[in-house]
Amino acid sequence: MTKQEKVAFTIRTLQELYPEIPIPLDHTDPYTLLIAVLLSAQSTDVRVNQITPLLFEKANNPYDMVKLTVEEIKEIIRPVGLSPMKSKGIHGLSQILIDKYNGKVPVGMEALESLPAVGHKTASVVISQAFGIPAFPVDTHIHRLMYRWGFTNGKNVVQTEKDAKRLFPEELWNDLHLQIIWYGREYSPARGWNLDNDIITKTIGRKAVINEYYKKTSKK
C-alpha cells in the first residue's frame, strides 16, 4: 500500500467502526468541558466522569467556582490526582474568565493556552469539541497508534500532531481524533494488545512494530 492508501484505509475503517462518536468526557457547555479536560491530565476519563458531577453540583460556572476556596476544590477533585495544581488552575482560570471574558470560555487557542493549567492539548480539545473548530489533540492513544501505523516517527506529541494534520483532511480532524482514541482503547491498547483484533495495525502497521509483537508473543 502507498501512504495515501494506508491513510484512506484507516479513515474508512474508523468511520465503519464509529459512525457515531461518543464524547469521552461528560459536560454540558464549554466551561464544564474545559474543567473536565483539565482534570483528565494524568487521570482516566472514567475517574473524571465520576468526580465532575460532585464538583459541578457545587459550581458549574466560573462565578460559582470562585466562591469555593482552592482547598474546597482540591478536596472534591482529589481522586483524579494532581489536585493541588489542578485546584489552583480551576480557581485561577475561573477568575480570569470573569475578569476578561464576561464569564465565557474564549474561542481561540492563544487565549485558552494563556489560562492557568491549560496546555496545548486541553485547548485543542475545547476548540474542537466545544466550538467545532478543526484541531487534532494528541493523547497517548493517538501518539501510540500513529507510530504503530507508520504515520509518524514517534519522537514526541508535537511531531505526531503535525504529521496527523498533514496526512488527514482538515474537515475530518475533529471526528478522527476521537475515533482513534476509541480505537486505541478497544483494539490497540498499550497493554494486553492482541494484534489479531487490531485490523488497522495488522493491515498497514509498521513492520518493525509487528515483528516486535510476534517476537514477544512467541516467547510467552
Short mmCIF file of C-alpha atoms in Angstrom, two decimals:
data_model
loop_
_atom_site.label_atom_id
_atom_site.label_comp_id
_atom_site.label_asym_id
_atom_site.label_seq_id
_atom_site.Cartn_x
_atom_site.Cartn_y
_atom_site.Cartn_z
CA MET A 1 0.00 0.00 0.00
CA THR A 2 1.08 3.57 -0.62
CA LYS A 3 0.94 6.06 2.26
CA GLN A 4 -2.22 7.59 0.75
CA GLU A 5 -3.87 4.17 0.51
CA LYS A 6 -2.98 3.44 4.14
CA VAL A 7 -4.50 6.75 5.23
CA ALA A 8 -7.64 6.05 3.20
CA PHE A 9 -7.93 2.54 4.70
CA THR A 10 -7.56 3.94 8.21
CA ILE A 11 -10.22 6.60 7.69
CA ARG A 12 -12.64 4.12 6.13
CA THR A 13 -12.15 1.55 8.90
CA LEU A 14 -12.61 4.11 11.67
CA GLN A 15 -15.76 5.51 10.06
CA GLU A 16 -17.21 2.00 9.76
CA LEU A 17 -16.42 1.19 13.39
CA TYR A 18 -17.51 4.54 14.83
CA PRO A 19 -20.24 6.12 12.66
CA GLU A 20 -21.47 7.80 15.84
CA ILE A 21 -18.71 9.02 18.10
CA PRO A 22 -19.27 9.21 21.87
CA ILE A 23 -17.62 12.10 23.70
CA PRO A 24 -15.30 10.63 26.37
CA LEU A 25 -15.79 13.37 28.98
CA ASP A 26 -19.23 14.31 30.29
CA HIS A 27 -20.00 18.02 30.02
CA THR A 28 -22.82 20.44 29.26
CA ASP A 29 -21.07 23.52 27.86
CA PRO A 30 -17.59 24.89 27.01
CA TYR A 31 -16.81 25.72 30.64
CA THR A 32 -17.61 22.28 32.05
CA LEU A 33 -15.70 20.69 29.15
CA LEU A 34 -12.67 22.89 29.90
CA ILE A 35 -12.71 21.84 33.55
CA ALA A 36 -13.21 18.16 32.69
CA VAL A 37 -10.31 18.13 30.22
CA LEU A 38 -8.07 19.93 32.71
CA LEU A 39 -8.93 17.27 35.31
CA SER A 40 -8.19 14.44 32.88
CA ALA A 41 -4.45 15.16 32.79
CA GLN A 42 -2.66 12.01 34.06
CA SER A 43 -6.03 10.53 35.02
CA THR A 44 -8.71 8.49 33.28
CA ASP A 45 -11.92 9.70 31.70
CA VAL A 46 -13.85 7.22 33.83
CA ARG A 47 -12.44 8.70 37.04
CA VAL A 48 -13.05 12.25 35.85
CA ASN A 49 -16.67 11.45 34.95
CA GLN A 50 -17.14 10.15 38.49
CA ILE A 51 -15.81 13.34 40.06
CA THR A 52 -17.18 16.13 37.85
CA PRO A 53 -20.82 15.65 38.93
CA LEU A 54 -19.73 16.28 42.52
CA LEU A 55 -17.82 19.41 41.52
CA PHE A 56 -20.43 20.75 39.09
CA GLU A 57 -23.21 20.26 41.64
CA LYS A 58 -21.49 22.96 43.66
CA ALA A 59 -20.14 25.04 40.76
CA ASN A 60 -20.78 24.54 37.04
CA ASN A 61 -19.83 28.08 36.02
CA PRO A 62 -16.92 30.40 36.84
CA TYR A 63 -18.99 32.69 39.05
CA ASP A 64 -19.91 29.86 41.42
CA MET A 65 -16.47 28.27 41.14
CA VAL A 66 -14.66 31.31 42.53
CA LYS A 67 -16.99 31.24 45.54
CA LEU A 68 -15.29 27.98 46.51
CA THR A 69 -11.84 28.09 48.05
CA VAL A 70 -8.91 26.37 46.38
CA GLU A 71 -8.89 23.97 49.32
CA GLU A 72 -12.57 23.10 48.82
CA ILE A 73 -11.98 22.39 45.12
CA LYS A 74 -8.91 20.32 45.98
CA GLU A 75 -10.86 18.09 48.38
CA ILE A 76 -13.53 17.36 45.76
CA ILE A 77 -11.12 16.57 42.91
CA ARG A 78 -8.50 14.73 45.00
CA PRO A 79 -9.30 11.28 43.46
CA VAL A 80 -8.26 12.40 39.95
CA GLY A 81 -4.69 13.18 41.07
CA LEU A 82 -2.55 16.32 40.95
CA SER A 83 -5.27 18.05 42.96
CA PRO A 84 -3.10 20.87 44.39
CA MET A 85 -2.10 22.10 40.92
CA LYS A 86 -5.48 21.44 39.29
CA SER A 87 -7.48 23.16 42.05
CA LYS A 88 -5.36 26.30 41.76
CA GLY A 89 -5.73 26.19 38.00
CA ILE A 90 -9.51 25.80 38.12
CA HIS A 91 -9.94 28.64 40.61
CA GLY A 92 -7.47 30.89 38.79
CA LEU A 93 -8.85 30.38 35.28
CA SER A 94 -12.40 30.88 36.54
CA GLN A 95 -11.44 34.28 37.94
CA ILE A 96 -9.75 35.22 34.64
CA LEU A 97 -12.84 34.19 32.67
CA ILE A 98 -14.90 36.53 34.85
CA ASP A 99 -12.42 39.41 34.69
CA LYS A 100 -11.50 39.23 30.98
CA TYR A 101 -14.23 37.31 29.16
CA ASN A 102 -17.52 38.03 30.96
CA GLY A 103 -17.55 34.51 32.32
CA LYS A 104 -17.32 32.90 28.88
CA VAL A 105 -14.68 30.49 27.58
CA PRO A 106 -12.75 32.30 24.83
CA VAL A 107 -12.78 30.89 21.30
CA GLY A 108 -9.09 30.90 20.46
CA MET A 109 -6.02 28.75 21.07
CA GLU A 110 -3.81 31.59 22.28
CA ALA A 111 -6.40 32.84 24.78
CA LEU A 112 -7.09 29.34 26.07
CA GLU A 113 -3.42 28.43 26.42
CA SER A 114 -2.84 31.59 28.46
CA LEU A 115 -5.21 30.31 31.17
CA PRO A 116 -3.71 28.63 34.27
CA ALA A 117 -3.19 24.84 33.94
CA VAL A 118 -4.41 24.85 30.33
CA GLY A 119 -1.89 23.37 27.91
CA HIS A 120 -1.98 22.90 24.15
CA LYS A 121 -3.81 19.57 24.25
CA THR A 122 -6.52 20.85 26.61
CA ALA A 123 -7.02 23.95 24.46
CA SER A 124 -7.21 21.80 21.32
CA VAL A 125 -9.89 19.56 22.82
CA VAL A 126 -12.02 22.55 23.83
CA ILE A 127 -11.59 24.21 20.44
CA SER A 128 -12.64 21.07 18.59
CA GLN A 129 -15.35 19.61 20.83
CA ALA A 130 -16.93 22.77 22.23
CA PHE A 131 -16.65 25.08 19.22
CA GLY A 132 -16.30 22.73 16.24
CA ILE A 133 -13.08 24.37 15.05
CA PRO A 134 -10.72 21.89 13.35
CA ALA A 135 -7.99 20.70 15.72
CA PHE A 136 -6.14 17.46 16.34
CA PRO A 137 -5.47 16.95 20.06
CA VAL A 138 -2.93 14.18 20.56
CA ASP A 139 -3.18 11.95 23.62
CA THR A 140 -1.24 8.79 24.45
CA HIS A 141 -3.58 6.60 22.36
CA ILE A 142 -3.17 8.72 19.23
CA HIS A 143 0.58 9.03 19.76
CA ARG A 144 0.91 5.24 20.10
CA LEU A 145 -1.29 4.40 17.11
CA MET A 146 0.20 6.96 14.75
CA TYR A 147 3.57 5.32 15.42
CA ARG A 148 2.25 1.77 15.11
CA TRP A 149 0.66 2.69 11.78
CA GLY A 150 3.86 4.25 10.46
CA PHE A 151 2.31 7.72 10.20
CA THR A 152 4.84 9.42 12.49
CA ASN A 153 8.33 8.78 13.85
CA GLY A 154 7.03 8.73 17.42
CA LYS A 155 9.57 11.26 18.75
CA ASN A 156 7.05 13.45 20.56
CA VAL A 157 3.39 14.50 20.55
CA VAL A 158 4.22 17.80 18.81
CA GLN A 159 5.57 15.94 15.78
CA THR A 160 2.68 13.47 15.90
CA GLU A 161 0.17 16.33 15.76
CA LYS A 162 1.96 17.90 12.78
CA ASP A 163 2.00 14.56 10.94
CA ALA A 164 -1.68 13.90 11.68
CA LYS A 165 -2.68 17.32 10.36
CA ARG A 166 -0.56 16.80 7.26
CA LEU A 167 -1.95 13.33 6.46
CA PHE A 168 -5.64 13.64 7.34
CA PRO A 169 -8.15 16.01 5.69
CA GLU A 170 -8.89 19.00 7.92
CA GLU A 171 -12.65 18.50 7.74
CA LEU A 172 -12.17 15.08 9.41
CA TRP A 173 -9.81 16.11 12.22
CA ASN A 174 -12.43 16.57 14.92
CA ASP A 175 -14.02 13.18 14.28
CA LEU A 176 -10.79 11.31 13.63
CA HIS A 177 -9.01 12.26 16.83
CA LEU A 178 -11.94 10.84 18.83
CA GLN A 179 -12.28 7.77 16.60
CA ILE A 180 -8.58 6.98 17.03
CA ILE A 181 -8.87 7.34 20.82
CA TRP A 182 -11.74 4.86 20.95
CA TYR A 183 -9.97 2.51 18.57
CA GLY A 184 -6.83 2.62 20.68
CA ARG A 185 -8.75 1.77 23.82
CA GLU A 186 -10.76 -1.07 22.27
CA TYR A 187 -8.46 -2.63 19.67
CA SER A 188 -4.89 -1.38 20.10
CA PRO A 189 -4.08 -0.78 23.77
CA ALA A 190 -0.60 -0.38 25.21
CA ARG A 191 -1.07 -3.41 27.46
CA GLY A 192 -2.80 -6.66 26.61
CA TRP A 193 -2.54 -5.87 22.91
CA ASN A 194 -3.81 -8.61 20.56
CA LEU A 195 -2.70 -7.86 17.02
CA ASP A 196 -5.31 -10.22 15.57
CA ASN A 197 -8.02 -7.89 16.89
CA ASP A 198 -6.23 -4.78 15.63
CA ILE A 199 -7.25 -4.78 11.94
CA ILE A 200 -5.66 -1.42 11.11
CA THR A 201 -2.22 -2.20 12.53
CA LYS A 202 -2.35 -5.74 11.16
CA THR A 203 -3.11 -4.37 7.69
CA ILE A 204 -0.94 -1.26 7.41
CA GLY A 205 1.25 -1.25 10.53
CA ARG A 206 4.95 -0.55 10.74
CA LYS A 207 6.81 -3.81 10.04
CA ALA A 208 9.18 -3.31 12.96
CA VAL A 209 6.21 -2.97 15.34
CA ILE A 210 4.51 -6.11 14.01
CA ASN A 211 7.75 -8.11 14.10
CA GLU A 212 8.41 -6.99 17.68
CA TYR A 213 4.89 -8.03 18.66
CA TYR A 214 5.32 -11.54 17.28
CA LYS A 215 8.76 -11.82 18.84
CA LYS A 216 7.33 -11.00 22.29
CA THR A 217 4.29 -13.24 21.97
CA SER A 218 6.36 -16.19 20.74
CA LYS A 219 8.38 -16.07 23.97
CA LYS A 220 5.30 -16.45 26.15
#
